[in-house]
């Protein structure tokens, strides 16, 4: 700013000098033109443009003739334009019809039926329009305040791609206060899961789903009283200031957190502000009862309205940007045409101060909330009241509408209510701790945020209206967060250690038990196997015993049979022998041959019996052996079965014991896991806070560096300026000296001219005198002649007298 | 000639209609009084009085109770001299704390140390005073209370005055209740009305309420509180604590004491510190030196600064008031020149003179002497009957040589019917007897006749008032009911009754607690509740309204929204169930329990005869408008009760007093005194009486609507009947109950009407009195004498006579000249004033 001013001053200075000395010195003119090349010369109507008009245009377009209703002889008339409207557009060469016609890019070419006016003059005109058409050297050239490019293209519907979210480095609050003041501003992004909450000299941005702090927008102007997102959610407009002192509206880029522009310079705080759908206008108002609408790009006041009779609490552009609604503390509500500022509707109906207004997304209806306790909906064709509901006892302090038309409101009854697009009740959140002051509903109505007088900000998922989540309007500083997290780490670690120890112990118990279980199992298995063996053996032995018994029985039966047969045979033998003996005795011939087979048979039989007896004896021995074995085996089996039962019981007991221990171990494990997770979370939060702080510090550093760089640059420029100034001063001194010399010379010249004139006059008078003298001389000469002749005559007489009388 | 004279008088009348200059004019004109009837005041013997000594020492407050850690008490010491002069000796006294373990004494301020009891001893000039000190709860820090701590700061700083945020619509968007009548509402407005604007609990010292008050941001009211001051810190502490609302109803202020109760200050620019202590309903006390508001009713005599200290000024009397909460208390301040020598006159006269004399003695003022018999006769006749003494009365009275002829004259005058007519008219003014669209002429006439008859029949005023207040029935059949026909609004009725019968203006308290008196909105609506059940309906004759007791209907208190229970003004809450509330009220108003009725009536009577009320205006009794002589007023009121409200007796007492009979010529000593009856006051004759007097002296008759020809103006029944003369001379319009409706203020139209209107000139020519006298063969000299006696109640002086005879002679035609003189006399201030 400084250099420009200096240059202007310089220009004015030189121009003034030029005017004063006007025709004097070529070298000075040269110096001026040199300076003009140095810096963009300020082209003004009075000095540069009017002469061009005078030369080419004024014969038709003067205030008397006004061809086509256009007069160009005054600045005002030129700006006003002709019957076809404006002919020049400030700073916009393409929008200036005059230039197009003069430049022969549009019909009718001007001046008519003539050549184009000389190029340098066209260039001057162009420069003049581009400079913003200053009237005279005192006019201030308006320059754009905001970088229009940074406003970006405006997408009115849902933006493509991921919704705009803050991506900047600032999570460091500018101010931290122990408690939060009454909540003064809350707003939800129209597209992103994002809510903005006003605190002391800052606005905190929270993720509406995770309730995570995403960033801080510093508002050093004071307390934010109004937060608004642009239609595309890319920009944030924060308005507020210091009460009874100053008020501004500041526009931020949401992603980068950069300040884009600041408008307004109120003498009191700004209560409400809004940015139009195309970001072109910012409207603001407050206790000064004036609605002021500014051009976002230039910061120029477009219009202001003073219809309101009391403090203005609410200002909202319609989502389509056509209308602007404002409402005040004396029940007044007005809808304006946003472009022109003409009044469109005067909405009368509220019985007490109107605290908040919001548009339905289709721009066809306006919702207003008042301390009379009602929310009213108005249509926008005739301004008729569509619906009025008694919403909150004691007054409705805030109302907001989201993209699907769902409405949220809060009031002095501490309640937060949701309404459908038709203003029918659609739910209520858990009550606030104190009187509600601000409320907002997030994109598509998923979350509701409200703030109360005591400074609490509460977020609800609409699905869980009884589950409030607290947000802070006064988030702690990163250092504090770090400290807090750091303080949490040790206990978290202890918790991990403790829970690990508990778990380890529990696990050991489990392990021990499991070992026991395993041993028991193994033992049981062995027992079972042995039991099997024993059983098998026993079975075998028993079958053997049976076999042996059977064999014995068979043998005995065979033996008895054999014995029987022996007896029979013996009897038979006896009989036969008796017969034989008898016969022998009887003499009959002995029949020896009949006895021998029998005797042989008997022998065989006896042999067999003996064999059998031997076999039986052996078998009985075996049987005894086997029976003993079986008895042993049986005993063993019994023993094993007892063992098995014991072992099975032990196994059951162990299993039962294992359940709680395992449970405990599992719990301990869970605890340990949780503790570990908590530690990890804390650590990660700490890390995040640290990294946030680092980023912040880096950002600070960066800003400082930039600042330092710029300051260095500025210093160097200032240095250069100073030097240039010095040089200029020297030059000026020279010029002054020359001027002084010139003036002196001029004075001398004047003096000389005066002298000449005087001399000339003298000469003339002398000439006159001379002439008269000449005449007198001639007269005298004639007189002389006469006298001479008289003298001659007298001489003659004297001579004659002397001659006659002699002597004197 | 007539033109010349008119010019003379015109200049005369226009130049000065001013009491002081009139006094001088009369003094110059007055003939030498016959020595026999004049008693001059006791001669002032400037005996060298013994140098008065310092008689006593007093320390205020007389006992101190310090509760909680932050409590404090500023102490003052006042010495009194034998002649009553007081002196602030706070800085000269030797102060000694008996036991400094309990309290601390620094800069004349006591602060607590530990719980206990001790004494503060003050000794000065041989006098010793000991003040008991009790320290309790010294370790306790009381939390800041909005009601008890913040509200007084707002009031003291002037935030809630009518010109600032106390205005009905507030100021610059912020409203407070006027003088803090609605603390709960103020709490809501300060803390809750607009989110963060007024208080910022996050950064309390950036709260607008503090920034504005300290002038840190633009504030129409300017800087009201010094940053860092005690008040500032109190508010800041409260904000830091979260601007809490009081837990439970706060203790109410039950009384406020100001010390010293009286100060007699000698010399200009002497100082007197004040101590102000408030007592709360919980028994605690508080030094409210920095919370009370201080005002004076006479800044020239005693100015007061917020420290609080009185500075004396020019000689006179002032009343310095402290206002805290709804209480206004005052202290009487007399400023005397230093080194004044004064010897009190010997007391004489009746009890009134004793009391008036006491006050004059306090002021060291000597009264004027007694008036002449001529002056007395004219004064008493006008005051008691509203007429002038006739020539016959004059001659008879002057001829009477008995020593008690004045009191005999008074008795004689009191028995004339004109006496009751004057009072009927005066009450008719206050009762606003007047026909209008609502009230028929018949009703007004009946009402007035009833009133006149009551007074003529000597019915005591308390009974009349009872009849009026408790009246029921048709306005024709029972004219007293007209009272409730004339004013139909409940609140207005209550206001009127308070003003007329008790001399109290309660109007302020309709919307907020009375700023200069004790009346709160509770009092106002409690009193109005007596009139909530009046029923009115139209009778058979459409002009007749019937007033009856509805036995239903209540008055709602606008702040609390609750029905107000009937409560006597400044009295108790009576049981009025199943009873006409007005009957109860009528009985109370006229009962001795009501301290206001008898005082108000006595004061009105006094004011009629003395020119100004002891409380003046007569219908504005309030703490901040104290009686000039409270003892006198109390005594008169008491006697009025004793006389059973027979106010003839009261008038007799007043007229027989020397105070009434004093000369109206002030002395050098008492000329500044206007309220203590050291000399008689010069009063314009009231409009009706003046017209009657003019008609009387010109022997003409007037005709008023509804009255026979020759009726007198004081007999006019209907307030809406008037003439140009009566209106321009300030006849009461009977539009309000204010005693100020009847005015004796001078105006140009009065002078011009007398000069050029038909009242004087027309009546002179109409009455033909000069012609009659001439016809009777009286000489111009005799006629001039007659004119003087008839009009001015005195004989013409020789110089006047000589001058006037010259005028008669110059006029060429004696009757014309005499008529001019008659005219001139009627135009003189001596005629139209009672002196």
PDB file of N, CA and C in Angstrom, chain B residues 376-390 393 410 412-426 608-609 651 655 660 683-697 702 711-715 725-726 790-791 831-834:
ATOM      1  N   UNK B 376     -55.775  42.453  59.537  1.00  0.00           N
ATOM      2  CA  UNK B 376     -56.345  41.231  60.088  1.00  0.00           C
ATOM      3  C   UNK B 376     -57.779  41.049  59.625  1.00  0.00           C
ATOM      4  N   UNK B 377     -58.552  42.122  59.682  1.00  0.00           N
ATOM      5  CA  UNK B 377     -59.964  42.019  59.340  1.00  0.00           C
ATOM      6  C   UNK B 377     -60.114  41.544  57.893  1.00  0.00           C
ATOM      7  N   UNK B 378     -59.376  42.198  56.993  1.00  0.00           N
ATOM      8  CA  UNK B 378     -59.496  41.841  55.578  1.00  0.00           C
ATOM      9  C   UNK B 378     -59.004  40.405  55.361  1.00  0.00           C
ATOM     10  N   UNK B 379     -57.864  40.083  55.951  1.00  0.00           N
ATOM     11  CA  UNK B 379     -57.267  38.773  55.750  1.00  0.00           C
ATOM     12  C   UNK B 379     -58.215  37.672  56.242  1.00  0.00           C
ATOM     13  N   UNK B 380     -58.701  37.842  57.468  1.00  0.00           N
ATOM     14  CA  UNK B 380     -59.531  36.791  58.060  1.00  0.00           C
ATOM     15  C   UNK B 380     -60.850  36.670  57.320  1.00  0.00           C
ATOM     16  N   UNK B 381     -61.420  37.810  56.937  1.00  0.00           N
ATOM     17  CA  UNK B 381     -62.709  37.752  56.250  1.00  0.00           C
ATOM     18  C   UNK B 381     -62.561  37.004  54.919  1.00  0.00           C
ATOM     19  N   UNK B 382     -61.519  37.348  54.193  1.00  0.00           N
ATOM     20  CA  UNK B 382     -61.320  36.671  52.905  1.00  0.00           C
ATOM     21  C   UNK B 382     -61.052  35.190  53.131  1.00  0.00           C
ATOM     22  N   UNK B 383     -60.167  34.883  54.064  1.00  0.00           N
ATOM     23  CA  UNK B 383     -59.785  33.489  54.269  1.00  0.00           C
ATOM     24  C   UNK B 383     -60.965  32.656  54.761  1.00  0.00           C
ATOM     25  N   UNK B 384     -61.753  33.229  55.680  1.00  0.00           N
ATOM     26  CA  UNK B 384     -62.797  32.402  56.293  1.00  0.00           C
ATOM     27  C   UNK B 384     -64.064  32.408  55.456  1.00  0.00           C
ATOM     28  N   UNK B 385     -64.399  33.552  54.871  1.00  0.00           N
ATOM     29  CA  UNK B 385     -65.692  33.615  54.175  1.00  0.00           C
ATOM     30  C   UNK B 385     -65.552  33.795  52.673  1.00  0.00           C
ATOM     31  N   UNK B 386     -64.395  34.152  52.206  1.00  0.00           N
ATOM     32  CA  UNK B 386     -64.226  34.394  50.776  1.00  0.00           C
ATOM     33  C   UNK B 386     -64.859  35.711  50.352  1.00  0.00           C
ATOM     34  N   UNK B 387     -65.161  36.563  51.300  1.00  0.00           N
ATOM     35  CA  UNK B 387     -65.766  37.868  51.000  1.00  0.00           C
ATOM     36  C   UNK B 387     -64.867  38.951  51.592  1.00  0.00           C
ATOM     37  N   UNK B 388     -65.251  40.234  51.304  1.00  0.00           N
ATOM     38  CA  UNK B 388     -64.533  41.353  51.907  1.00  0.00           C
ATOM     39  C   UNK B 388     -65.378  41.913  53.041  1.00  0.00           C
ATOM     40  N   UNK B 389     -64.739  42.487  54.015  1.00  0.00           N
ATOM     41  CA  UNK B 389     -65.539  43.117  55.060  1.00  0.00           C
ATOM     42  C   UNK B 389     -66.275  44.331  54.480  1.00  0.00           C
ATOM     43  N   UNK B 390     -67.514  44.471  54.861  1.00  0.00           N
ATOM     44  CA  UNK B 390     -68.267  45.646  54.377  1.00  0.00           C
ATOM     45  C   UNK B 390     -67.819  46.862  55.173  1.00  0.00           C
ATOM     46  N   UNK B 393     -68.966  46.513  58.705  1.00  0.00           N
ATOM     47  CA  UNK B 393     -68.147  45.589  59.479  1.00  0.00           C
ATOM     48  C   UNK B 393     -66.830  46.249  59.851  1.00  0.00           C
ATOM     49  N   UNK B 410     -63.201  36.234  64.607  1.00  0.00           N
ATOM     50  CA  UNK B 410     -63.014  34.909  64.011  1.00  0.00           C
ATOM     51  C   UNK B 410     -64.253  34.055  64.254  1.00  0.00           C
ATOM     52  N   UNK B 412     -67.230  35.023  64.826  1.00  0.00           N
ATOM     53  CA  UNK B 412     -68.343  35.560  64.057  1.00  0.00           C
ATOM     54  C   UNK B 412     -68.263  35.087  62.601  1.00  0.00           C
ATOM     55  N   UNK B 413     -67.056  35.189  62.065  1.00  0.00           N
ATOM     56  CA  UNK B 413     -66.895  34.797  60.657  1.00  0.00           C
ATOM     57  C   UNK B 413     -67.149  33.303  60.467  1.00  0.00           C
ATOM     58  N   UNK B 414     -66.699  32.515  61.442  1.00  0.00           N
ATOM     59  CA  UNK B 414     -66.835  31.068  61.312  1.00  0.00           C
ATOM     60  C   UNK B 414     -68.300  30.647  61.298  1.00  0.00           C
ATOM     61  N   UNK B 415     -69.153  31.473  61.853  1.00  0.00           N
ATOM     62  CA  UNK B 415     -70.550  31.093  61.910  1.00  0.00           C
ATOM     63  C   UNK B 415     -71.315  31.497  60.658  1.00  0.00           C
ATOM     64  N   UNK B 416     -70.620  32.165  59.755  1.00  0.00           N
ATOM     65  CA  UNK B 416     -71.328  32.549  58.530  1.00  0.00           C
ATOM     66  C   UNK B 416     -71.360  31.364  57.576  1.00  0.00           C
ATOM     67  N   UNK B 417     -72.434  31.331  56.755  1.00  0.00           N
ATOM     68  CA  UNK B 417     -72.577  30.162  55.890  1.00  0.00           C
ATOM     69  C   UNK B 417     -71.507  30.138  54.805  1.00  0.00           C
ATOM     70  N   UNK B 418     -70.928  31.316  54.518  1.00  0.00           N
ATOM     71  CA  UNK B 418     -69.905  31.341  53.479  1.00  0.00           C
ATOM     72  C   UNK B 418     -68.714  30.456  53.835  1.00  0.00           C
ATOM     73  N   UNK B 419     -68.505  30.305  55.142  1.00  0.00           N
ATOM     74  CA  UNK B 419     -67.377  29.469  55.560  1.00  0.00           C
ATOM     75  C   UNK B 419     -67.541  28.044  55.030  1.00  0.00           C
ATOM     76  N   UNK B 420     -68.725  27.470  55.263  1.00  0.00           N
ATOM     77  CA  UNK B 420     -68.902  26.088  54.798  1.00  0.00           C
ATOM     78  C   UNK B 420     -68.934  26.032  53.276  1.00  0.00           C
ATOM     79  N   UNK B 421     -69.398  27.121  52.641  1.00  0.00           N
ATOM     80  CA  UNK B 421     -69.432  27.111  51.170  1.00  0.00           C
ATOM     81  C   UNK B 421     -68.021  27.032  50.577  1.00  0.00           C
ATOM     82  N   UNK B 422     -67.108  27.784  51.197  1.00  0.00           N
ATOM     83  CA  UNK B 422     -65.721  27.737  50.703  1.00  0.00           C
ATOM     84  C   UNK B 422     -65.183  26.332  50.793  1.00  0.00           C
ATOM     85  N   UNK B 423     -65.469  25.683  51.932  1.00  0.00           N
ATOM     86  CA  UNK B 423     -64.906  24.341  52.100  1.00  0.00           C
ATOM     87  C   UNK B 423     -65.638  23.317  51.244  1.00  0.00           C
ATOM     88  N   UNK B 424     -66.923  23.566  51.030  1.00  0.00           N
ATOM     89  CA  UNK B 424     -67.636  22.683  50.109  1.00  0.00           C
ATOM     90  C   UNK B 424     -67.011  22.786  48.732  1.00  0.00           C
ATOM     91  N   UNK B 425     -66.696  24.004  48.329  1.00  0.00           N
ATOM     92  CA  UNK B 425     -66.075  24.179  47.022  1.00  0.00           C
ATOM     93  C   UNK B 425     -64.704  23.497  46.981  1.00  0.00           C
ATOM     94  N   UNK B 426     -63.946  23.668  48.050  1.00  0.00           N
ATOM     95  CA  UNK B 426     -62.596  23.080  48.050  1.00  0.00           C
ATOM     96  C   UNK B 426     -62.677  21.565  47.944  1.00  0.00           C
ATOM     97  N   UNK B 608     -54.570  26.498  53.560  1.00  0.00           N
ATOM     98  CA  UNK B 608     -55.550  27.487  53.114  1.00  0.00           C
ATOM     99  C   UNK B 608     -55.334  28.820  53.830  1.00  0.00           C
ATOM    100  N   UNK B 609     -55.004  28.753  55.094  1.00  0.00           N
ATOM    101  CA  UNK B 609     -54.884  29.991  55.858  1.00  0.00           C
ATOM    102  C   UNK B 609     -53.475  30.561  55.848  1.00  0.00           C
ATOM    103  N   UNK B 651     -59.718  25.703  62.538  1.00  0.00           N
ATOM    104  CA  UNK B 651     -59.560  27.009  61.896  1.00  0.00           C
ATOM    105  C   UNK B 651     -59.457  28.087  62.974  1.00  0.00           C
ATOM    106  N   UNK B 655     -56.440  30.625  63.169  1.00  0.00           N
ATOM    107  CA  UNK B 655     -56.638  32.062  62.973  1.00  0.00           C
ATOM    108  C   UNK B 655     -56.299  32.857  64.236  1.00  0.00           C
ATOM    109  N   UNK B 660     -50.623  33.217  62.302  1.00  0.00           N
ATOM    110  CA  UNK B 660     -51.555  33.657  61.278  1.00  0.00           C
ATOM    111  C   UNK B 660     -51.642  35.167  61.232  1.00  0.00           C
ATOM    112  N   UNK B 683     -51.082  36.313  49.330  1.00  0.00           N
ATOM    113  CA  UNK B 683     -51.681  35.312  48.447  1.00  0.00           C
ATOM    114  C   UNK B 683     -52.685  35.950  47.520  1.00  0.00           C
ATOM    115  N   UNK B 684     -52.705  35.532  46.290  1.00  0.00           N
ATOM    116  CA  UNK B 684     -53.753  35.996  45.373  1.00  0.00           C
ATOM    117  C   UNK B 684     -55.057  35.405  45.866  1.00  0.00           C
ATOM    118  N   UNK B 685     -56.102  36.212  45.839  1.00  0.00           N
ATOM    119  CA  UNK B 685     -57.407  35.683  46.255  1.00  0.00           C
ATOM    120  C   UNK B 685     -57.825  34.645  45.216  1.00  0.00           C
ATOM    121  N   UNK B 686     -58.297  33.460  45.647  1.00  0.00           N
ATOM    122  CA  UNK B 686     -58.680  32.440  44.671  1.00  0.00           C
ATOM    123  C   UNK B 686     -59.745  32.960  43.712  1.00  0.00           C
ATOM    124  N   UNK B 687     -59.792  32.360  42.532  1.00  0.00           N
ATOM    125  CA  UNK B 687     -60.605  32.876  41.440  1.00  0.00           C
ATOM    126  C   UNK B 687     -62.049  33.140  41.846  1.00  0.00           C
ATOM    127  N   UNK B 688     -62.703  32.143  42.440  1.00  0.00           N
ATOM    128  CA  UNK B 688     -64.122  32.296  42.759  1.00  0.00           C
ATOM    129  C   UNK B 688     -64.332  33.431  43.760  1.00  0.00           C
ATOM    130  N   UNK B 689     -63.500  33.449  44.802  1.00  0.00           N
ATOM    131  CA  UNK B 689     -63.642  34.482  45.820  1.00  0.00           C
ATOM    132  C   UNK B 689     -63.343  35.845  45.238  1.00  0.00           C
ATOM    133  N   UNK B 690     -62.393  35.904  44.333  1.00  0.00           N
ATOM    134  CA  UNK B 690     -62.044  37.194  43.741  1.00  0.00           C
ATOM    135  C   UNK B 690     -63.237  37.748  42.971  1.00  0.00           C
ATOM    136  N   UNK B 691     -63.877  36.858  42.208  1.00  0.00           N
ATOM    137  CA  UNK B 691     -65.038  37.320  41.459  1.00  0.00           C
ATOM    138  C   UNK B 691     -66.146  37.746  42.425  1.00  0.00           C
ATOM    139  N   UNK B 692     -66.323  36.953  43.469  1.00  0.00           N
ATOM    140  CA  UNK B 692     -67.335  37.310  44.453  1.00  0.00           C
ATOM    141  C   UNK B 692     -67.020  38.658  45.095  1.00  0.00           C
ATOM    142  N   UNK B 693     -65.752  38.891  45.375  1.00  0.00           N
ATOM    143  CA  UNK B 693     -65.343  40.153  45.992  1.00  0.00           C
ATOM    144  C   UNK B 693     -65.610  41.317  45.051  1.00  0.00           C
ATOM    145  N   UNK B 694     -65.281  41.114  43.777  1.00  0.00           N
ATOM    146  CA  UNK B 694     -65.516  42.202  42.820  1.00  0.00           C
ATOM    147  C   UNK B 694     -67.011  42.489  42.737  1.00  0.00           C
ATOM    148  N   UNK B 695     -67.804  41.404  42.668  1.00  0.00           N
ATOM    149  CA  UNK B 695     -69.252  41.593  42.611  1.00  0.00           C
ATOM    150  C   UNK B 695     -69.742  42.263  43.882  1.00  0.00           C
ATOM    151  N   UNK B 696     -69.111  41.879  44.998  1.00  0.00           N
ATOM    152  CA  UNK B 696     -69.543  42.456  46.272  1.00  0.00           C
ATOM    153  C   UNK B 696     -69.275  43.951  46.307  1.00  0.00           C
ATOM    154  N   UNK B 697     -68.079  44.353  45.922  1.00  0.00           N
ATOM    155  CA  UNK B 697     -67.750  45.777  46.047  1.00  0.00           C
ATOM    156  C   UNK B 697     -68.437  46.598  44.972  1.00  0.00           C
ATOM    157  N   UNK B 702     -74.053  38.046  39.632  1.00  0.00           N
ATOM    158  CA  UNK B 702     -73.627  37.168  38.554  1.00  0.00           C
ATOM    159  C   UNK B 702     -74.691  36.099  38.350  1.00  0.00           C
ATOM    160  N   UNK B 711     -76.223  34.361  42.770  1.00  0.00           N
ATOM    161  CA  UNK B 711     -75.461  33.317  43.447  1.00  0.00           C
ATOM    162  C   UNK B 711     -73.979  33.635  43.322  1.00  0.00           C
ATOM    163  N   UNK B 712     -73.246  33.185  44.293  1.00  0.00           N
ATOM    164  CA  UNK B 712     -71.829  33.514  44.269  1.00  0.00           C
ATOM    165  C   UNK B 712     -71.044  32.430  43.575  1.00  0.00           C
ATOM    166  N   UNK B 713     -69.852  32.816  43.101  1.00  0.00           N
ATOM    167  CA  UNK B 713     -69.064  31.865  42.311  1.00  0.00           C
ATOM    168  C   UNK B 713     -68.672  30.638  43.125  1.00  0.00           C
ATOM    169  N   UNK B 714     -68.475  30.819  44.443  1.00  0.00           N
ATOM    170  CA  UNK B 714     -68.080  29.658  45.245  1.00  0.00           C
ATOM    171  C   UNK B 714     -69.213  28.644  45.327  1.00  0.00           C
ATOM    172  N   UNK B 715     -70.421  29.071  44.963  1.00  0.00           N
ATOM    173  CA  UNK B 715     -71.550  28.146  45.065  1.00  0.00           C
ATOM    174  C   UNK B 715     -71.739  27.306  43.812  1.00  0.00           C
ATOM    175  N   UNK B 725     -63.542  34.806  33.275  1.00  0.00           N
ATOM    176  CA  UNK B 725     -62.843  35.355  34.426  1.00  0.00           C
ATOM    177  C   UNK B 725     -62.315  34.227  35.322  1.00  0.00           C
ATOM    178  N   UNK B 726     -63.201  33.291  35.645  1.00  0.00           N
ATOM    179  CA  UNK B 726     -62.815  32.239  36.579  1.00  0.00           C
ATOM    180  C   UNK B 726     -61.713  31.369  35.988  1.00  0.00           C
ATOM    181  N   UNK B 790     -64.015  49.769  51.350  1.00  0.00           N
ATOM    182  CA  UNK B 790     -64.773  48.706  50.733  1.00  0.00           C
ATOM    183  C   UNK B 790     -63.843  47.684  50.040  1.00  0.00           C
ATOM    184  N   UNK B 791     -62.882  48.227  49.322  1.00  0.00           N
ATOM    185  CA  UNK B 791     -62.055  47.326  48.515  1.00  0.00           C
ATOM    186  C   UNK B 791     -60.814  46.857  49.254  1.00  0.00           C
ATOM    187  N   UNK B 831     -55.694  44.983  45.930  1.00  0.00           N
ATOM    188  CA  UNK B 831     -57.046  44.456  45.956  1.00  0.00           C
ATOM    189  C   UNK B 831     -57.068  42.952  45.677  1.00  0.00           C
ATOM    190  N   UNK B 832     -56.384  42.539  44.649  1.00  0.00           N
ATOM    191  CA  UNK B 832     -56.535  41.140  44.256  1.00  0.00           C
ATOM    192  C   UNK B 832     -55.699  40.196  45.120  1.00  0.00           C
ATOM    193  N   UNK B 833     -54.913  40.763  46.006  1.00  0.00           N
ATOM    194  CA  UNK B 833     -54.152  39.893  46.906  1.00  0.00           C
ATOM    195  C   UNK B 833     -54.711  39.950  48.312  1.00  0.00           C
ATOM    196  N   UNK B 834     -54.563  38.847  48.989  1.00  0.00           N
ATOM    197  CA  UNK B 834     -54.882  38.818  50.424  1.00  0.00           C
ATOM    198  C   UNK B 834     -53.549  38.912  51.149  1.00  0.00           C
TER     199      UNK B 834
END
